[in-house]
PDB file of C-alpha atoms in Angstrom:
ATOM      1  CA  GLU A   1      81.486  83.163  17.216  1.00 83.00           C
ATOM      2  CA  LEU A   2      78.213  80.888  17.772  1.00 87.00           C
ATOM      3  CA  LYS A   3      77.005  79.163  14.709  1.00 92.00           C
ATOM      4  CA  VAL A   4      73.558  77.505  14.431  1.00 96.00           C
ATOM      5  CA  GLU A   5      73.315  74.960  11.289  1.00 96.00           C
ATOM      6  CA  GLN A   6      69.489  73.631  10.294  1.00 97.00           C
ATOM      7  CA  ASN A   7      68.720  70.808   8.085  1.00 97.00           C
ATOM      8  CA  PRO A   8      67.144  70.264   6.197  1.00 97.00           C
ATOM      9  CA  LEU A   9      66.507  73.700   4.757  1.00 96.00           C
ATOM     10  CA  PHE A  10      63.888  72.818   2.637  1.00 96.00           C
ATOM     11  CA  LEU A  11      61.329  69.824   3.380  1.00 94.00           C
ATOM     12  CA  SER A  12      58.135  68.654   1.563  1.00 95.00           C
ATOM     13  CA  MET A  13      56.484  65.849   3.297  1.00 92.00           C
ATOM     14  CA  GLN A  14      52.948  64.252   2.593  1.00 94.00           C
ATOM     15  CA  GLU A  15      50.202  64.486   5.278  1.00 96.00           C
ATOM     16  CA  GLY A  16      50.384  61.911   7.893  1.00 96.00           C
ATOM     17  CA  LYS A  17      53.768  61.226   7.714  1.00 96.00           C
ATOM     18  CA  ASN A  18      56.523  61.777  10.245  1.00 96.00           C
ATOM     19  CA  TYR A  19      60.142  63.776  10.044  1.00 95.00           C
ATOM     20  CA  THR A  20      62.686  65.505  12.127  1.00 97.00           C
ATOM     21  CA  ILE A  21      64.233  68.817  11.858  1.00 98.00           C
ATOM     22  CA  TYR A  22      67.599  69.225  13.060  1.00 98.00           C
ATOM     23  CA  CYS A  23      69.706  71.907  14.872  1.00 97.00           C
ATOM     24  CA  ASN A  24      73.071  71.957  15.699  1.00 96.00           C
ATOM     25  CA  TYR A  25      75.083  74.599  17.236  1.00 95.00           C
ATOM     26  CA  SER A  26      78.681  75.097  17.810  1.00 93.00           C
ATOM     27  CA  THR A  27      79.448  76.543  21.729  1.00 84.00           C
ATOM     28  CA  THR A  28      77.933  75.957  24.971  1.00 80.00           C
ATOM     29  CA  SER A  29      74.596  77.457  25.740  1.00 78.00           C
ATOM     30  CA  ASP A  30      71.585  76.522  28.129  1.00 73.00           C
ATOM     31  CA  ARG A  31      69.044  77.803  25.961  1.00 86.00           C
ATOM     32  CA  LEU A  32      67.563  76.801  22.763  1.00 92.00           C
ATOM     33  CA  TYR A  33      64.308  78.104  21.206  1.00 94.00           C
ATOM     34  CA  TRP A  34      61.976  76.934  18.548  1.00 97.00           C
ATOM     35  CA  TYR A  35      60.019  79.361  16.406  1.00 97.00           C
ATOM     36  CA  ARG A  36      57.344  79.157  13.534  1.00 97.00           C
ATOM     37  CA  GLN A  37      56.969  81.718  11.174  1.00 96.00           C
ATOM     38  CA  ASP A  38      54.499  81.954   8.545  1.00 95.00           C
ATOM     39  CA  PRO A  39      54.524  84.034   5.424  1.00 91.00           C
ATOM     40  CA  GLY A  40      54.642  87.630   5.798  1.00 88.00           C
ATOM     41  CA  LYS A  41      54.134  87.160   9.670  1.00 91.00           C
ATOM     42  CA  SER A  42      56.452  87.619  12.644  1.00 90.00           C
ATOM     43  CA  LEU A  43      57.940  84.623  14.740  1.00 94.00           C
ATOM     44  CA  GLU A  44      55.804  82.673  16.818  1.00 94.00           C
ATOM     45  CA  SER A  45      57.371  81.000  19.804  1.00 93.00           C
ATOM     46  CA  LEU A  46      57.008  77.146  19.961  1.00 96.00           C
ATOM     47  CA  PHE A  47      59.309  75.844  22.649  1.00 95.00           C
ATOM     48  CA  VAL A  48      62.050  77.217  25.125  1.00 92.00           C
ATOM     49  CA  LEU A  49      64.766  74.342  25.876  1.00 92.00           C
ATOM     50  CA  LEU A  50      66.751  74.977  28.957  1.00 87.00           C
ATOM     51  CA  SER A  51      68.554  71.826  30.272  1.00 83.00           C
ATOM     52  CA  ASN A  52      70.053  68.876  28.805  1.00 85.00           C
ATOM     53  CA  GLY A  53      67.322  66.005  28.102  1.00 87.00           C
ATOM     54  CA  ALA A  54      64.580  68.686  27.937  1.00 90.00           C
ATOM     55  CA  VAL A  55      61.416  67.256  26.069  1.00 94.00           C
ATOM     56  CA  LYS A  56      58.312  69.635  25.169  1.00 95.00           C
ATOM     57  CA  GLN A  57      55.682  68.709  23.142  1.00 97.00           C
ATOM     58  CA  GLU A  58      52.674  70.730  21.790  1.00 96.00           C
ATOM     59  CA  GLY A  59      50.442  69.019  19.357  1.00 96.00           C
ATOM     60  CA  ARG A  60      52.153  67.226  16.610  1.00 97.00           C
ATOM     61  CA  LEU A  61      55.655  68.916  17.506  1.00 98.00           C
ATOM     62  CA  MET A  62      57.731  67.910  20.015  1.00 98.00           C
ATOM     63  CA  ALA A  63      61.442  69.286  20.707  1.00 98.00           C
ATOM     64  CA  SER A  64      64.181  67.758  22.405  1.00 97.00           C
ATOM     65  CA  LEU A  65      67.736  68.997  23.514  1.00 95.00           C
ATOM     66  CA  ASP A  66      71.271  67.752  23.874  1.00 93.00           C
ATOM     67  CA  THR A  67      73.522  70.151  25.261  1.00 90.00           C
ATOM     68  CA  LYS A  68      76.441  67.477  24.966  1.00 91.00           C
ATOM     69  CA  ALA A  69      75.827  67.226  21.322  1.00 93.00           C
ATOM     70  CA  ARG A  70      74.756  70.508  20.800  1.00 93.00           C
ATOM     71  CA  LEU A  71      72.020  69.013  19.465  1.00 95.00           C
ATOM     72  CA  SER A  72      68.106  70.144  19.385  1.00 97.00           C
ATOM     73  CA  THR A  73      65.523  68.112  17.181  1.00 98.00           C
ATOM     74  CA  LEU A  74      62.109  68.888  16.358  1.00 98.00           C
ATOM     75  CA  HIS A  75      59.998  66.093  15.572  1.00 98.00           C
ATOM     76  CA  ILE A  76      56.683  66.079  13.483  1.00 97.00           C
ATOM     77  CA  THR A  77      54.164  63.591  13.636  1.00 97.00           C
ATOM     78  CA  ALA A  78      51.373  62.671  11.633  1.00 95.00           C
ATOM     79  CA  ALA A  79      51.924  66.009   9.687  1.00 95.00           C
ATOM     80  CA  VAL A  80      49.003  68.086   8.582  1.00 96.00           C
ATOM     81  CA  HIS A  81      48.836  71.079   5.831  1.00 95.00           C
ATOM     82  CA  ASP A  82      48.284  73.552   9.121  1.00 96.00           C
ATOM     83  CA  LEU A  83      52.177  72.911   9.926  1.00 97.00           C
ATOM     84  CA  SER A  84      53.251  74.184   6.784  1.00 97.00           C
ATOM     85  CA  ALA A  85      55.369  77.104   7.763  1.00 97.00           C
ATOM     86  CA  THR A  86      59.310  78.019   8.218  1.00 97.00           C
ATOM     87  CA  TYR A  87      60.750  76.872  11.445  1.00 98.00           C
ATOM     88  CA  PHE A  88      63.746  78.436  13.300  1.00 97.00           C
ATOM     89  CA  CYS A  89      65.918  77.374  16.096  1.00 97.00           C
ATOM     90  CA  ALA A  90      67.754  79.983  17.889  1.00 95.00           C
ATOM     91  CA  VAL A  91      70.550  79.600  20.649  1.00 92.00           C
ATOM     92  CA  ALA A  92      70.885  82.196  23.206  1.00 86.00           C
ATOM     93  CA  ASP A  93      74.669  83.492  23.361  1.00 76.00           C
ATOM     94  CA  SER A  94      75.023  83.143  27.189  1.00 71.00           C
ATOM     95  CA  GLY A  95      78.764  84.427  26.299  1.00 69.00           C
ATOM     96  CA  ALA A  96      77.045  87.878  25.362  1.00 67.00           C
ATOM     97  CA  GLY A  97      75.803  89.839  28.379  1.00 67.00           C
ATOM     98  CA  SER A  98      72.327  90.433  26.221  1.00 64.00           C
ATOM     99  CA  TYR A  99      71.566  86.736  25.777  1.00 77.00           C
ATOM    100  CA  GLN A 100      70.736  87.903  22.187  1.00 84.00           C
ATOM    101  CA  LEU A 101      69.675  85.146  19.688  1.00 90.00           C
ATOM    102  CA  THR A 102      71.528  83.078  17.200  1.00 92.00           C
ATOM    103  CA  PHE A 103      69.161  81.972  14.538  1.00 95.00           C
ATOM    104  CA  GLY A 104      69.348  78.612  12.185  1.00 96.00           C
ATOM    105  CA  LYS A 105      68.921  79.754   8.641  1.00 96.00           C
ATOM    106  CA  GLY A 106      64.920  78.288   8.959  1.00 96.00           C
ATOM    107  CA  THR A 107      63.629  75.361   7.521  1.00 97.00           C
ATOM    108  CA  LYS A 108      60.711  75.869   5.189  1.00 96.00           C
ATOM    109  CA  LEU A 109      58.055  73.021   5.735  1.00 97.00           C
ATOM    110  CA  SER A 110      55.767  72.029   3.161  1.00 97.00           C
ATOM    111  CA  VAL A 111      52.967  69.619   3.917  1.00 96.00           C
ATOM    112  CA  ILE A 112      51.282  68.275   0.904  1.00 94.00           C
ATOM    113  CA  PRO A 113      47.575  66.710   1.204  1.00 88.00           C
TER     114      PRO A 113
ATOM    115  CA  GLY B   1      47.285  91.431  27.120  1.00 59.00           C
ATOM    116  CA  ALA B   2      49.019  93.629  24.117  1.00 82.00           C
ATOM    117  CA  GLY B   3      51.548  92.324  22.580  1.00 92.00           C
ATOM    118  CA  VAL B   4      54.791  94.048  20.790  1.00 96.00           C
ATOM    119  CA  SER B   5      53.879  96.676  18.347  1.00 96.00           C
ATOM    120  CA  GLN B   6      55.993  98.175  15.461  1.00 97.00           C
ATOM    121  CA  SER B   7      55.437 101.079  13.154  1.00 97.00           C
ATOM    122  CA  PRO B   8      55.099 101.506  10.363  1.00 97.00           C
ATOM    123  CA  SER B   9      54.399  98.134   9.216  1.00 96.00           C
ATOM    124  CA  ASN B  10      55.788  98.798   5.679  1.00 97.00           C
ATOM    125  CA  LYS B  11      58.231 101.783   4.814  1.00 98.00           C
ATOM    126  CA  VAL B  12      59.421 102.693   1.264  1.00 98.00           C
ATOM    127  CA  THR B  13      62.325 104.914   1.118  1.00 98.00           C
ATOM    128  CA  GLU B  14      64.654 106.172  -1.730  1.00 98.00           C
ATOM    129  CA  LYS B  15      68.355 105.951  -1.505  1.00 98.00           C
ATOM    130  CA  GLY B  16      69.968 108.278   0.859  1.00 98.00           C
ATOM    131  CA  LYS B  17      66.948 108.974   3.025  1.00 98.00           C
ATOM    132  CA  ASP B  18      66.875 108.731   6.531  1.00 98.00           C
ATOM    133  CA  VAL B  19      64.255 106.239   8.365  1.00 98.00           C
ATOM    134  CA  GLU B  20      62.632 105.720  11.799  1.00 98.00           C
ATOM    135  CA  LEU B  21      61.433 102.589  12.816  1.00 98.00           C
ATOM    136  CA  ARG B  22      59.516 102.162  16.495  1.00 98.00           C
ATOM    137  CA  CYS B  23      58.918  99.514  18.846  1.00 97.00           C
ATOM    138  CA  ASP B  24      56.462  99.453  21.610  1.00 96.00           C
ATOM    139  CA  PRO B  25      57.725  96.732  23.629  1.00 95.00           C
ATOM    140  CA  ILE B  26      55.048  94.546  26.034  1.00 94.00           C
ATOM    141  CA  SER B  27      54.315  96.665  29.059  1.00 92.00           C
ATOM    142  CA  GLY B  28      56.772  95.859  32.130  1.00 89.00           C
ATOM    143  CA  HIS B  29      59.356  94.002  29.759  1.00 91.00           C
ATOM    144  CA  THR B  30      62.661  95.636  30.810  1.00 90.00           C
ATOM    145  CA  ALA B  31      64.556  93.901  27.929  1.00 91.00           C
ATOM    146  CA  LEU B  32      64.333  94.924  24.323  1.00 94.00           C
ATOM    147  CA  TYR B  33      66.093  93.651  21.002  1.00 94.00           C
ATOM    148  CA  TRP B  34      66.184  94.463  17.709  1.00 97.00           C
ATOM    149  CA  TYR B  35      66.705  91.929  14.682  1.00 97.00           C
ATOM    150  CA  ARG B  36      66.826  92.386  10.936  1.00 97.00           C
ATOM    151  CA  GLN B  37      65.818  89.629   8.698  1.00 96.00           C
ATOM    152  CA  SER B  38      66.921  89.702   5.007  1.00 93.00           C
ATOM    153  CA  LEU B  39      66.759  86.853   2.296  1.00 85.00           C
ATOM    154  CA  GLY B  40      70.748  87.054   2.376  1.00 80.00           C
ATOM    155  CA  GLN B  41      71.636  87.417   5.792  1.00 83.00           C
ATOM    156  CA  GLY B  42      68.739  85.355   7.565  1.00 90.00           C
ATOM    157  CA  LEU B  43      67.755  86.853  11.104  1.00 94.00           C
ATOM    158  CA  GLU B  44      70.472  88.729  12.490  1.00 95.00           C
ATOM    159  CA  PHE B  45      70.651  90.474  16.219  1.00 94.00           C
ATOM    160  CA  LEU B  46      71.311  94.381  15.631  1.00 96.00           C
ATOM    161  CA  ILE B  47      71.182  95.954  19.330  1.00 94.00           C
ATOM    162  CA  TYR B  48      70.042  95.150  22.772  1.00 92.00           C
ATOM    163  CA  PHE B  49      68.609  97.331  25.794  1.00 92.00           C
ATOM    164  CA  GLN B  50      67.961  96.322  29.446  1.00 88.00           C
ATOM    165  CA  GLY B  51      66.759  98.948  31.787  1.00 82.00           C
ATOM    166  CA  ASN B  52      68.813 102.245  31.891  1.00 79.00           C
ATOM    167  CA  SER B  53      72.011 100.461  31.091  1.00 83.00           C
ATOM    168  CA  ALA B  54      74.140 101.023  28.198  1.00 85.00           C
ATOM    169  CA  PRO B  55      72.935  99.302  25.291  1.00 88.00           C
ATOM    170  CA  ASP B  56      74.710  96.513  23.482  1.00 89.00           C
ATOM    171  CA  LYS B  57      75.123  97.653  20.110  1.00 91.00           C
ATOM    172  CA  SER B  58      77.445  94.559  18.769  1.00 89.00           C
ATOM    173  CA  GLY B  59      75.251  93.799  15.917  1.00 92.00           C
ATOM    174  CA  LEU B  60      74.869  97.118  14.134  1.00 95.00           C
ATOM    175  CA  PRO B  61      76.139  96.501  10.807  1.00 94.00           C
ATOM    176  CA  SER B  62      77.521 100.326  10.099  1.00 95.00           C
ATOM    177  CA  ASP B  63      77.596 103.639  12.025  1.00 96.00           C
ATOM    178  CA  ARG B  64      74.410 104.553  10.208  1.00 98.00           C
ATOM    179  CA  PHE B  65      72.451 102.758  12.253  1.00 97.00           C
ATOM    180  CA  SER B  66      71.673 103.949  15.684  1.00 96.00           C
ATOM    181  CA  ALA B  67      68.924 103.267  18.365  1.00 96.00           C
ATOM    182  CA  GLU B  68      67.678 104.667  21.512  1.00 95.00           C
ATOM    183  CA  ARG B  69      65.122 103.692  23.844  1.00 94.00           C
ATOM    184  CA  THR B  70      63.069 106.398  25.966  1.00 85.00           C
ATOM    185  CA  GLY B  71      61.883 105.699  29.360  1.00 81.00           C
ATOM    186  CA  GLY B  72      63.109 102.129  29.385  1.00 77.00           C
ATOM    187  CA  SER B  73      60.135 101.579  26.960  1.00 90.00           C
ATOM    188  CA  VAL B  74      59.406 102.791  23.497  1.00 95.00           C
ATOM    189  CA  SER B  75      62.604 102.157  21.357  1.00 96.00           C
ATOM    190  CA  THR B  76      63.626 104.065  17.903  1.00 97.00           C
ATOM    191  CA  LEU B  77      65.758 102.408  15.578  1.00 98.00           C
ATOM    192  CA  THR B  78      67.219 105.055  13.024  1.00 98.00           C
ATOM    193  CA  ILE B  79      69.036 104.374   9.712  1.00 98.00           C
ATOM    194  CA  GLN B  80      70.720 107.170   8.133  1.00 98.00           C
ATOM    195  CA  ARG B  81      71.648 107.516   4.316  1.00 98.00           C
ATOM    196  CA  THR B  82      69.821 104.505   3.665  1.00 98.00           C
ATOM    197  CA  GLN B  83      71.148 101.981   1.084  1.00 97.00           C
ATOM    198  CA  GLN B  84      69.593  99.244  -0.600  1.00 96.00           C
ATOM    199  CA  GLU B  85      71.205  96.542   1.188  1.00 95.00           C
ATOM    200  CA  ASP B  86      69.203  97.789   4.207  1.00 97.00           C
ATOM    201  CA  SER B  87      66.479  96.650   2.741  1.00 97.00           C
ATOM    202  CA  ALA B  88      64.804  93.686   4.914  1.00 97.00           C
ATOM    203  CA  VAL B  89      62.277  93.154   8.087  1.00 96.00           C
ATOM    204  CA  TYR B  90      63.129  95.027  11.201  1.00 98.00           C
ATOM    205  CA  LEU B  91      62.120  92.747  13.893  1.00 97.00           C
ATOM    206  CA  CYS B  92      61.848  94.107  17.606  1.00 97.00           C
ATOM    207  CA  ALA B  93      61.317  91.948  20.734  1.00 95.00           C
ATOM    208  CA  SER B  94      60.990  92.422  24.178  1.00 93.00           C
ATOM    209  CA  SER B  95      61.288  89.819  27.408  1.00 91.00           C
ATOM    210  CA  LEU B  96      60.827  90.449  31.024  1.00 88.00           C
ATOM    211  CA  GLY B  97      64.347  90.527  31.630  1.00 77.00           C
ATOM    212  CA  ARG B  98      67.623  89.910  30.282  1.00 67.00           C
ATOM    213  CA  LEU B  99      67.992  86.418  32.144  1.00 68.00           C
ATOM    214  CA  ASN B 100      63.967  85.551  31.502  1.00 61.00           C
ATOM    215  CA  TYR B 101      63.526  82.968  28.849  1.00 72.00           C
ATOM    216  CA  GLU B 102      61.294  84.297  26.329  1.00 85.00           C
ATOM    217  CA  GLN B 103      61.507  86.905  23.503  1.00 90.00           C
ATOM    218  CA  TYR B 104      58.408  88.249  22.255  1.00 93.00           C
ATOM    219  CA  PHE B 105      58.731  89.489  18.728  1.00 95.00           C
ATOM    220  CA  GLY B 106      56.656  92.012  17.290  1.00 96.00           C
ATOM    221  CA  PRO B 107      55.066  92.117  13.675  1.00 94.00           C
ATOM    222  CA  GLY B 108      58.211  93.859  11.857  1.00 96.00           C
ATOM    223  CA  THR B 109      58.413  96.609   9.913  1.00 97.00           C
ATOM    224  CA  ARG B 110      59.186  96.098   6.027  1.00 97.00           C
ATOM    225  CA  LEU B 111      61.890  98.408   4.910  1.00 98.00           C
ATOM    226  CA  THR B 112      62.469  98.904   1.313  1.00 98.00           C
ATOM    227  CA  VAL B 113      65.066 101.162  -0.277  1.00 98.00           C
ATOM    228  CA  THR B 114      64.618 102.284  -3.821  1.00 97.00           C
TER     229      THR B 114
END
């Protein structure tokens, strides 16, 4: 059974600071996703990582994937208040024919002015 | 273009009643997924449809849950004899195909069972 663990689950950081969210998963997968969710809203796709060593950046967010370590990171650079949200990583279960997503529990990020 | 749409956005029902939740995927998307988001369990996969193939029902929590997809497009998730533990946000997602990388999520239906 595929398990996905995120840490930390809660993160309070000051504007301008840097931080990293970690996502570990338990079985081989070739697809890892990062989503953002604002309160009361649905999931917004941030990044799709498809291969070992993949790195993608959008604004102050950068995601990377190490398939050998079964680890993805979401790095936040010089945080701003608008980044406050819950961030989920999700892994596609390639052992399941449907490639359904298994999600981590989410990291609730609060950026404090 | 239009994204995934779901209706209703909110549904309050009494325990024991049946409910139907609707999902309209993005036009042309052949793969459709239902997920459930609850405080206790987080985000969980429920069911998957791909074209006209038999659905993957492996995530359905009980036989009170069923879903269908008509004409390869609109999907309906039905919960019979609702229980309080069914209270959650039900999210629908679609993608171009099973092997396509992106799953696009709808706004969700918040179900409250009283």
